[in-house]
């Protein structure tokens, strides 16, 4: 895995701008976490990004992203630019998710803005996301900074999680997946002070490098949904896969974003 930029939470928090939510509007905030299929590989699996941005992924002044410097800015593809370092990035599910929620008319009426907090990193097993690891600490720091900038006018609505392709390469990781995922949900909720935080996890459709334990990881993901309250499951199986046999196509990322939005909206 590529080295991450150092996180300096206390210094960076001093630099946070007022933000749209602080101007009297309410912001719905969503964490985007996991590995490469969350971090924008649509159209970017041949060594370069094809640059295609579907209408469902177009920028909007109502959709913001938390930058690497912990500042709100207008969101645009790739959302994980300078977050998922060392990888070629393209289109992910975050923008179509946000557009679909805003267009539904079902989001809280006062929610004028969607705030996306990209945290995913390609090629990372679930063990790299346990409490105290660099990726976990970065995610929690970014989520806290996002909420601090809302100055009481924001709601951390959910964590969107798409990860597991790497764990499907190892029998041990696949068998440990359920317990590790349950611990991750518990730890994130505790550290963010949100004991009922909604978690929507994507059921993986592929395994990295043809891993043999895809089915075992999927079983574990479904088991977490039944074992832990307020965890939902959105299945990526059947969505179009790129020629690398691992990543979703741009079309599939748009479909996935819409599926994640439907899952979230069903909770309202």
CSV table of N, CA and C in Angstrom, one decimal, residues 50-192:
chain,number,residue,atom,x,y,z
A,50,UNK,N,-10.2,7.6,-18.3
A,50,UNK,CA,-10.7,8.0,-19.6
A,50,UNK,C,-11.3,9.4,-19.5
A,51,UNK,N,-11.5,9.9,-18.3
A,51,UNK,CA,-12.0,11.3,-18.2
A,51,UNK,C,-13.5,11.4,-18.4
A,52,UNK,N,-14.2,10.4,-18.5
A,52,UNK,CA,-15.7,10.4,-18.8
A,52,UNK,C,-16.4,10.6,-17.4
A,53,UNK,N,-17.2,11.7,-17.3
A,53,UNK,CA,-18.0,12.0,-16.1
A,53,UNK,C,-19.4,12.0,-16.5
A,54,UNK,N,-20.2,10.9,-16.2
A,54,UNK,CA,-21.6,10.9,-16.5
A,54,UNK,C,-22.4,12.0,-15.9
A,55,UNK,N,-23.5,12.3,-16.4
A,55,UNK,CA,-24.3,13.4,-15.8
A,55,UNK,C,-24.6,13.1,-14.3
A,56,UNK,N,-24.8,11.8,-14.0
A,56,UNK,CA,-25.1,11.5,-12.6
A,56,UNK,C,-23.9,11.8,-11.6
A,57,UNK,N,-22.7,12.1,-12.2
A,57,UNK,CA,-21.5,12.4,-11.4
A,57,UNK,C,-21.1,13.8,-11.5
A,58,UNK,N,-21.9,14.7,-12.2
A,58,UNK,CA,-21.5,16.0,-12.4
A,58,UNK,C,-21.4,16.8,-11.1
A,59,UNK,N,-20.5,17.8,-11.1
A,59,UNK,CA,-20.4,18.7,-9.9
A,59,UNK,C,-21.7,19.4,-9.6
A,60,UNK,N,-22.0,19.8,-8.4
A,60,UNK,CA,-23.1,20.6,-8.0
A,60,UNK,C,-22.7,21.4,-6.7
A,61,UNK,N,-23.2,22.6,-6.7
A,61,UNK,CA,-22.9,23.4,-5.5
A,61,UNK,C,-23.5,22.9,-4.2
A,62,UNK,N,-24.4,21.9,-4.3
A,62,UNK,CA,-25.0,21.3,-3.2
A,62,UNK,C,-24.3,20.1,-2.7
A,63,UNK,N,-23.3,19.7,-3.4
A,63,UNK,CA,-22.5,18.5,-3.0
A,63,UNK,C,-21.1,18.9,-2.8
A,64,UNK,N,-20.6,18.7,-1.5
A,64,UNK,CA,-19.2,19.1,-1.2
A,64,UNK,C,-18.4,17.9,-0.8
A,65,UNK,N,-17.1,18.0,-0.9
A,65,UNK,CA,-16.3,16.9,-0.3
A,65,UNK,C,-15.3,17.6,0.7
A,66,UNK,N,-14.9,16.8,1.6
A,66,UNK,CA,-13.9,17.2,2.6
A,66,UNK,C,-12.5,16.9,1.9
A,67,UNK,N,-11.8,18.0,1.7
A,67,UNK,CA,-10.5,17.8,1.0
A,67,UNK,C,-9.4,17.2,1.9
A,68,UNK,N,-8.3,16.8,1.4
A,68,UNK,CA,-7.2,16.3,2.2
A,68,UNK,C,-6.8,17.2,3.3
A,69,UNK,N,-6.9,18.5,3.1
A,69,UNK,CA,-6.6,19.5,4.1
A,69,UNK,C,-7.8,19.8,5.0
A,70,UNK,N,-8.8,19.0,5.0
A,70,UNK,CA,-10.0,19.1,5.9
A,70,UNK,C,-10.8,20.4,5.7
A,71,UNK,N,-10.9,20.8,4.4
A,71,UNK,CA,-11.7,21.9,4.0
A,71,UNK,C,-12.8,21.5,3.1
A,72,UNK,N,-14.0,22.1,3.3
A,72,UNK,CA,-15.1,21.8,2.3
A,72,UNK,C,-14.8,22.5,1.0
A,73,UNK,N,-15.1,21.7,-0.1
A,73,UNK,CA,-15.0,22.3,-1.4
A,73,UNK,C,-16.0,21.6,-2.3
A,74,UNK,N,-16.3,22.2,-3.4
A,74,UNK,CA,-17.3,21.6,-4.3
A,74,UNK,C,-16.7,20.2,-4.8
A,75,UNK,N,-17.5,19.2,-4.7
A,75,UNK,CA,-17.1,17.9,-5.0
A,75,UNK,C,-17.1,17.6,-6.5
A,76,UNK,N,-16.1,16.9,-7.0
A,76,UNK,CA,-16.0,16.5,-8.4
A,76,UNK,C,-15.2,15.3,-8.5
A,77,UNK,N,-15.4,14.5,-9.5
A,77,UNK,CA,-14.6,13.3,-9.7
A,77,UNK,C,-13.1,13.7,-10.1
A,78,UNK,N,-12.2,12.8,-9.6
A,78,UNK,CA,-12.4,11.8,-8.7
A,78,UNK,C,-12.4,12.3,-7.2
A,79,UNK,N,-13.4,11.8,-6.5
A,79,UNK,CA,-13.6,12.3,-5.1
A,79,UNK,C,-12.4,12.0,-4.2
A,80,UNK,N,-11.7,10.9,-4.5
A,80,UNK,CA,-10.6,10.5,-3.7
A,80,UNK,C,-9.2,11.0,-4.2
A,81,UNK,N,-9.2,12.0,-5.0
A,81,UNK,CA,-8.0,12.6,-5.4
A,81,UNK,C,-7.2,13.1,-4.2
A,82,UNK,N,-5.9,12.7,-4.1
A,82,UNK,CA,-5.0,13.0,-3.0
A,82,UNK,C,-5.4,12.4,-1.7
A,83,UNK,N,-6.4,11.5,-1.7
A,83,UNK,CA,-6.8,10.7,-0.6
A,83,UNK,C,-6.3,9.2,-0.8
A,84,UNK,N,-6.8,8.6,-1.9
A,84,UNK,CA,-6.3,7.3,-2.2
A,84,UNK,C,-5.0,7.5,-3.1
A,85,UNK,N,-3.9,7.7,-2.4
A,85,UNK,CA,-2.7,8.1,-3.0
A,85,UNK,C,-2.0,6.9,-3.7
A,86,UNK,N,-1.3,7.2,-4.8
A,86,UNK,CA,-0.5,6.1,-5.5
A,86,UNK,C,-1.3,5.3,-6.4
A,87,UNK,N,-2.6,5.7,-6.7
A,87,UNK,CA,-3.4,4.9,-7.6
A,87,UNK,C,-4.1,5.8,-8.7
A,88,UNK,N,-4.4,5.3,-9.8
A,88,UNK,CA,-5.1,6.0,-10.9
A,88,UNK,C,-6.6,6.0,-10.5
A,89,UNK,N,-7.2,7.1,-10.5
A,89,UNK,CA,-8.6,7.3,-10.0
A,89,UNK,C,-9.5,7.8,-11.1
A,90,UNK,N,-10.8,7.4,-11.0
A,90,UNK,CA,-11.8,7.9,-12.0
A,90,UNK,C,-13.1,8.2,-11.3
A,91,UNK,N,-14.1,7.4,-11.6
A,91,UNK,CA,-15.4,7.6,-11.1
A,91,UNK,C,-15.8,6.6,-10.0
A,92,UNK,N,-16.5,7.1,-9.0
A,92,UNK,CA,-16.9,6.2,-7.9
A,92,UNK,C,-18.4,6.3,-7.6
A,93,UNK,N,-18.9,5.7,-6.6
A,93,UNK,CA,-20.3,5.7,-6.3
A,93,UNK,C,-20.8,7.0,-5.5
A,94,UNK,N,-19.9,7.8,-5.0
A,94,UNK,CA,-20.2,8.9,-4.1
A,94,UNK,C,-21.1,9.9,-4.7
A,95,UNK,N,-20.7,10.4,-5.9
A,95,UNK,CA,-21.5,11.5,-6.6
A,95,UNK,C,-22.9,11.0,-7.0
A,96,UNK,N,-23.0,9.9,-7.7
A,96,UNK,CA,-24.4,9.4,-8.0
A,96,UNK,C,-25.2,9.2,-6.7
A,97,UNK,N,-24.6,8.7,-5.7
A,97,UNK,CA,-25.3,8.6,-4.4
A,97,UNK,C,-25.9,9.9,-3.9
A,98,UNK,N,-25.0,10.9,-3.9
A,98,UNK,CA,-25.5,12.2,-3.4
A,98,UNK,C,-26.5,12.8,-4.3
A,99,UNK,N,-26.4,12.8,-5.6
A,99,UNK,CA,-27.4,13.3,-6.6
A,99,UNK,C,-28.7,12.6,-6.4
A,100,UNK,N,-28.7,11.3,-6.2
A,100,UNK,CA,-29.9,10.6,-6.0
A,100,UNK,C,-30.7,10.9,-4.7
A,101,UNK,N,-29.9,11.1,-3.7
A,101,UNK,CA,-30.5,11.5,-2.4
A,101,UNK,C,-31.2,12.8,-2.5
A,102,UNK,N,-30.4,13.8,-3.1
A,102,UNK,CA,-31.0,15.2,-3.2
A,102,UNK,C,-32.2,15.2,-4.1
A,103,UNK,N,-32.2,14.4,-5.2
A,103,UNK,CA,-33.3,14.4,-6.1
A,103,UNK,C,-34.5,13.7,-5.6
A,104,UNK,N,-34.4,12.9,-4.6
A,104,UNK,CA,-35.5,12.1,-4.1
A,104,UNK,C,-36.6,12.9,-3.5
A,105,UNK,N,-36.3,14.0,-2.9
A,105,UNK,CA,-37.3,14.8,-2.2
A,105,UNK,C,-37.6,14.2,-0.8
A,106,UNK,N,-36.9,13.1,-0.4
A,106,UNK,CA,-37.1,12.4,0.8
A,106,UNK,C,-36.1,12.8,1.9
A,107,UNK,N,-35.0,13.4,1.5
A,107,UNK,CA,-34.1,13.8,2.6
A,107,UNK,C,-34.7,14.9,3.4
A,108,UNK,N,-34.2,15.1,4.7
A,108,UNK,CA,-34.7,16.1,5.5
A,108,UNK,C,-34.8,17.4,4.8
A,109,UNK,N,-36.0,18.1,5.0
A,109,UNK,CA,-36.2,19.3,4.2
A,109,UNK,C,-35.1,20.4,4.4
A,110,UNK,N,-34.6,20.4,5.6
A,110,UNK,CA,-33.6,21.5,5.9
A,110,UNK,C,-32.2,21.2,5.4
A,111,UNK,N,-32.0,19.9,4.8
A,111,UNK,CA,-30.7,19.5,4.4
A,111,UNK,C,-30.4,20.1,3.0
A,112,UNK,N,-29.8,21.3,3.0
A,112,UNK,CA,-29.5,21.9,1.7
A,112,UNK,C,-28.3,21.4,1.0
A,113,UNK,N,-27.4,20.7,1.8
A,113,UNK,CA,-26.1,20.3,1.3
A,113,UNK,C,-25.8,18.9,1.6
A,114,UNK,N,-25.0,18.2,0.8
A,114,UNK,CA,-24.5,16.9,1.0
A,114,UNK,C,-23.0,17.0,1.2
A,115,UNK,N,-22.5,16.5,2.3
A,115,UNK,CA,-21.0,16.5,2.5
A,115,UNK,C,-20.5,15.1,2.5
A,116,UNK,N,-19.6,14.9,1.5
A,116,UNK,CA,-18.9,13.6,1.3
A,116,UNK,C,-17.5,13.6,1.9
A,117,UNK,N,-17.2,12.6,2.7
A,117,UNK,CA,-15.9,12.5,3.4
A,117,UNK,C,-15.2,11.3,2.8
A,118,UNK,N,-14.4,11.4,1.7
A,118,UNK,CA,-13.7,10.2,1.1
A,118,UNK,C,-12.6,9.8,2.0
A,119,UNK,N,-12.5,8.5,2.3
A,119,UNK,CA,-11.5,7.9,3.2
A,119,UNK,C,-10.9,6.6,2.6
A,120,UNK,N,-11.4,6.1,1.5
A,120,UNK,CA,-11.0,4.8,1.1
A,120,UNK,C,-9.5,4.8,0.5
A,121,UNK,N,-8.9,3.6,0.6
A,121,UNK,CA,-7.6,3.4,0.1
A,121,UNK,C,-7.5,2.0,-0.6
A,122,UNK,N,-7.1,2.0,-1.9
A,122,UNK,CA,-7.1,0.8,-2.7
A,122,UNK,C,-6.2,-0.3,-2.1
A,123,UNK,N,-6.6,-1.6,-2.3
A,123,UNK,CA,-5.7,-2.7,-2.0
A,123,UNK,C,-5.6,-3.0,-0.5
A,124,UNK,N,-6.5,-2.5,0.3
A,124,UNK,CA,-6.3,-2.6,1.8
A,124,UNK,C,-7.2,-3.7,2.4
A,125,UNK,N,-6.7,-4.7,3.1
A,125,UNK,CA,-7.5,-5.7,3.8
A,125,UNK,C,-8.2,-5.0,5.0
A,126,UNK,N,-9.1,-5.7,5.5
A,126,UNK,CA,-9.9,-5.2,6.7
A,126,UNK,C,-9.0,-5.1,7.9
A,127,UNK,N,-7.9,-5.9,8.0
A,127,UNK,CA,-7.0,-5.8,9.1
A,127,UNK,C,-6.3,-4.4,9.2
A,128,UNK,N,-6.2,-3.7,8.0
A,128,UNK,CA,-5.6,-2.4,8.0
A,128,UNK,C,-6.6,-1.3,8.4
A,129,UNK,N,-7.8,-1.7,8.7
A,129,UNK,CA,-8.8,-0.7,9.2
A,129,UNK,C,-9.2,-0.9,10.6
A,130,UNK,N,-8.5,-1.7,11.4
A,130,UNK,CA,-8.8,-1.9,12.8
A,130,UNK,C,-8.5,-0.7,13.6
A,131,UNK,N,-9.1,-0.5,14.7
A,131,UNK,CA,-8.9,0.6,15.6
A,131,UNK,C,-7.4,0.8,15.9
A,132,UNK,N,-6.9,2.0,15.7
A,132,UNK,CA,-5.5,2.3,16.0
A,132,UNK,C,-4.6,2.2,14.8
A,133,UNK,N,-5.1,1.7,13.7
A,133,UNK,CA,-4.3,1.7,12.4
A,133,UNK,C,-4.3,3.1,11.8
A,134,UNK,N,-3.4,3.4,10.8
A,134,UNK,CA,-3.3,4.7,10.2
A,134,UNK,C,-4.6,5.0,9.4
A,135,UNK,N,-5.2,4.0,8.7
A,135,UNK,CA,-6.4,4.2,7.9
A,135,UNK,C,-7.6,4.5,8.8
A,136,UNK,N,-7.7,3.7,9.9
A,136,UNK,CA,-8.8,4.0,10.9
A,136,UNK,C,-8.7,5.4,11.5
A,137,UNK,N,-7.5,5.7,12.0
A,137,UNK,CA,-7.3,7.0,12.6
A,137,UNK,C,-7.6,8.1,11.6
A,138,UNK,N,-7.2,8.0,10.4
A,138,UNK,CA,-7.4,9.0,9.4
A,138,UNK,C,-8.9,9.2,9.1
A,139,UNK,N,-9.6,8.1,9.0
A,139,UNK,CA,-11.1,8.2,8.8
A,139,UNK,C,-11.8,8.9,10.0
A,140,UNK,N,-11.5,8.5,11.2
A,140,UNK,CA,-12.1,9.1,12.3
A,140,UNK,C,-11.7,10.6,12.4
A,141,UNK,N,-10.5,10.9,12.2
A,141,UNK,CA,-10.1,12.3,12.2
A,141,UNK,C,-10.8,13.1,11.1
A,142,UNK,N,-11.0,12.6,10.0
A,142,UNK,CA,-11.7,13.3,8.9
A,142,UNK,C,-13.2,13.5,9.2
A,143,UNK,N,-13.8,12.4,9.8
A,143,UNK,CA,-15.2,12.5,10.1
A,143,UNK,C,-15.4,13.5,11.2
A,144,UNK,N,-14.5,13.6,12.2
A,144,UNK,CA,-14.7,14.6,13.3
A,144,UNK,C,-14.5,16.0,12.8
A,145,UNK,N,-13.5,16.1,11.9
A,145,UNK,CA,-13.3,17.5,11.3
A,145,UNK,C,-14.5,17.9,10.5
A,146,UNK,N,-15.1,17.0,9.7
A,146,UNK,CA,-16.3,17.3,8.9
A,146,UNK,C,-17.4,17.8,9.8
A,147,UNK,N,-17.6,17.2,10.9
A,147,UNK,CA,-18.7,17.6,11.8
A,147,UNK,C,-18.4,18.8,12.5
A,148,UNK,N,-17.1,19.0,12.9
A,148,UNK,CA,-16.7,20.3,13.6
A,148,UNK,C,-17.0,21.5,12.7
A,149,UNK,N,-16.7,21.3,11.4
A,149,UNK,CA,-16.9,22.5,10.5
A,149,UNK,C,-18.4,22.8,10.3
A,150,UNK,N,-19.3,21.9,10.6
A,150,UNK,CA,-20.7,22.2,10.5
A,150,UNK,C,-21.3,23.0,11.6
A,151,UNK,N,-20.5,23.2,12.7
A,151,UNK,CA,-20.8,24.0,13.8
A,151,UNK,C,-22.2,23.7,14.3
A,152,UNK,N,-22.6,22.4,14.5
A,152,UNK,CA,-23.8,22.1,15.0
A,152,UNK,C,-25.0,22.0,14.1
A,153,UNK,N,-24.7,22.3,12.8
A,153,UNK,CA,-25.8,22.3,11.8
A,153,UNK,C,-25.6,21.1,10.8
A,154,UNK,N,-24.9,20.1,11.2
A,154,UNK,CA,-24.7,18.9,10.3
A,154,UNK,C,-25.1,17.7,11.0
A,155,UNK,N,-25.4,16.6,10.2
A,155,UNK,CA,-25.7,15.3,10.7
A,155,UNK,C,-24.8,14.3,10.0
A,156,UNK,N,-24.1,13.5,10.8
A,156,UNK,CA,-23.3,12.4,10.2
A,156,UNK,C,-24.3,11.3,10.0
A,157,UNK,N,-24.8,11.1,8.7
A,157,UNK,CA,-25.9,10.3,8.4
A,157,UNK,C,-25.6,8.8,8.2
A,158,UNK,N,-24.4,8.5,7.7
A,158,UNK,CA,-24.1,7.1,7.5
A,158,UNK,C,-22.6,7.0,7.1
A,159,UNK,N,-22.1,5.7,7.3
A,159,UNK,CA,-20.8,5.3,6.7
A,159,UNK,C,-21.1,4.4,5.5
A,160,UNK,N,-20.7,4.7,4.3
A,160,UNK,CA,-20.8,3.8,3.2
A,160,UNK,C,-19.5,3.0,3.1
A,161,UNK,N,-19.6,1.7,3.0
A,161,UNK,CA,-18.4,0.8,3.2
A,161,UNK,C,-18.4,-0.2,2.0
A,162,UNK,N,-17.3,-0.2,1.2
A,162,UNK,CA,-17.1,-1.1,0.1
A,162,UNK,C,-15.7,-1.7,0.2
A,163,UNK,N,-15.6,-2.9,0.7
A,163,UNK,CA,-14.2,-3.5,1.0
A,163,UNK,C,-14.4,-5.0,1.1
A,164,UNK,N,-13.3,-5.7,0.8
A,164,UNK,CA,-13.3,-7.1,1.1
A,164,UNK,C,-12.7,-7.9,0.0
A,165,UNK,N,-12.4,-7.3,-1.2
A,165,UNK,CA,-11.8,-8.0,-2.3
A,165,UNK,C,-10.4,-8.6,-1.9
A,166,UNK,N,-9.7,-7.8,-1.1
A,166,UNK,CA,-8.4,-8.3,-0.7
A,166,UNK,C,-8.5,-9.4,0.3
A,167,UNK,N,-9.5,-9.4,1.2
A,167,UNK,CA,-9.6,-10.4,2.2
A,167,UNK,C,-10.0,-11.8,1.5
A,168,UNK,N,-10.6,-11.7,0.3
A,168,UNK,CA,-11.0,-12.9,-0.4
A,168,UNK,C,-9.9,-13.7,-0.9
A,169,UNK,N,-8.6,-13.2,-0.8
A,169,UNK,CA,-7.4,-13.9,-1.3
A,169,UNK,C,-6.9,-14.8,-0.2
A,170,UNK,N,-7.3,-14.7,1.0
A,170,UNK,CA,-6.8,-15.5,2.1
A,170,UNK,C,-7.9,-16.2,2.9
A,171,UNK,N,-7.7,-17.5,3.1
A,171,UNK,CA,-8.7,-18.2,3.9
A,171,UNK,C,-8.8,-17.6,5.3
A,172,UNK,N,-7.7,-17.3,6.0
A,172,UNK,CA,-7.7,-16.7,7.3
A,172,UNK,C,-8.4,-15.4,7.4
A,173,UNK,N,-8.1,-14.5,6.4
A,173,UNK,CA,-8.8,-13.2,6.4
A,173,UNK,C,-10.3,-13.3,6.1
A,174,UNK,N,-10.6,-14.2,5.3
A,174,UNK,CA,-12.1,-14.4,5.0
A,174,UNK,C,-12.8,-15.0,6.2
A,175,UNK,N,-12.2,-15.9,6.9
A,175,UNK,CA,-12.8,-16.4,8.1
A,175,UNK,C,-12.9,-15.5,9.3
A,176,UNK,N,-12.0,-14.5,9.3
A,176,UNK,CA,-12.0,-13.5,10.4
A,176,UNK,C,-12.8,-12.3,10.0
A,177,UNK,N,-13.3,-12.2,8.8
A,177,UNK,CA,-13.9,-11.0,8.3
A,177,UNK,C,-15.1,-10.6,9.1
A,178,UNK,N,-16.0,-11.5,9.5
A,178,UNK,CA,-17.2,-11.1,10.2
A,178,UNK,C,-16.8,-10.4,11.6
A,179,UNK,N,-15.9,-11.0,12.3
A,179,UNK,CA,-15.6,-10.5,13.6
A,179,UNK,C,-14.9,-9.1,13.5
A,180,UNK,N,-14.0,-9.0,12.5
A,180,UNK,CA,-13.3,-7.7,12.3
A,180,UNK,C,-14.3,-6.6,11.8
A,181,UNK,N,-15.3,-7.0,11.0
A,181,UNK,CA,-16.2,-6.0,10.5
A,181,UNK,C,-17.1,-5.5,11.7
A,182,UNK,N,-17.6,-6.5,12.5
A,182,UNK,CA,-18.4,-6.1,13.6
A,182,UNK,C,-17.6,-5.2,14.6
A,183,UNK,N,-16.3,-5.5,14.8
A,183,UNK,CA,-15.5,-4.6,15.6
A,183,UNK,C,-15.3,-3.2,15.0
A,184,UNK,N,-15.2,-3.2,13.7
A,184,UNK,CA,-15.0,-1.9,13.1
A,184,UNK,C,-16.3,-1.0,13.3
A,185,UNK,N,-17.4,-1.6,13.1
A,185,UNK,CA,-18.7,-0.9,13.3
A,185,UNK,C,-18.8,-0.4,14.7
A,186,UNK,N,-18.5,-1.3,15.6
A,186,UNK,CA,-18.6,-0.9,17.1
A,186,UNK,C,-17.6,0.2,17.4
A,187,UNK,N,-16.4,0.1,16.9
A,187,UNK,CA,-15.4,1.1,17.2
A,187,UNK,C,-15.7,2.5,16.6
A,188,UNK,N,-16.1,2.5,15.4
A,188,UNK,CA,-16.4,3.7,14.7
A,188,UNK,C,-17.6,4.4,15.5
A,189,UNK,N,-18.6,3.7,15.8
A,189,UNK,CA,-19.7,4.3,16.5
A,189,UNK,C,-19.3,4.8,17.8
A,190,UNK,N,-18.5,4.1,18.5
A,190,UNK,CA,-18.0,4.6,19.9
A,190,UNK,C,-17.1,5.8,19.7
A,191,UNK,N,-16.2,5.8,18.8
A,191,UNK,CA,-15.2,6.9,18.7
A,191,UNK,C,-15.9,8.2,18.1
A,192,UNK,N,-17.0,8.0,17.4
A,192,UNK,CA,-17.7,9.2,16.9
A,192,UNK,C,-18.9,9.6,17.7
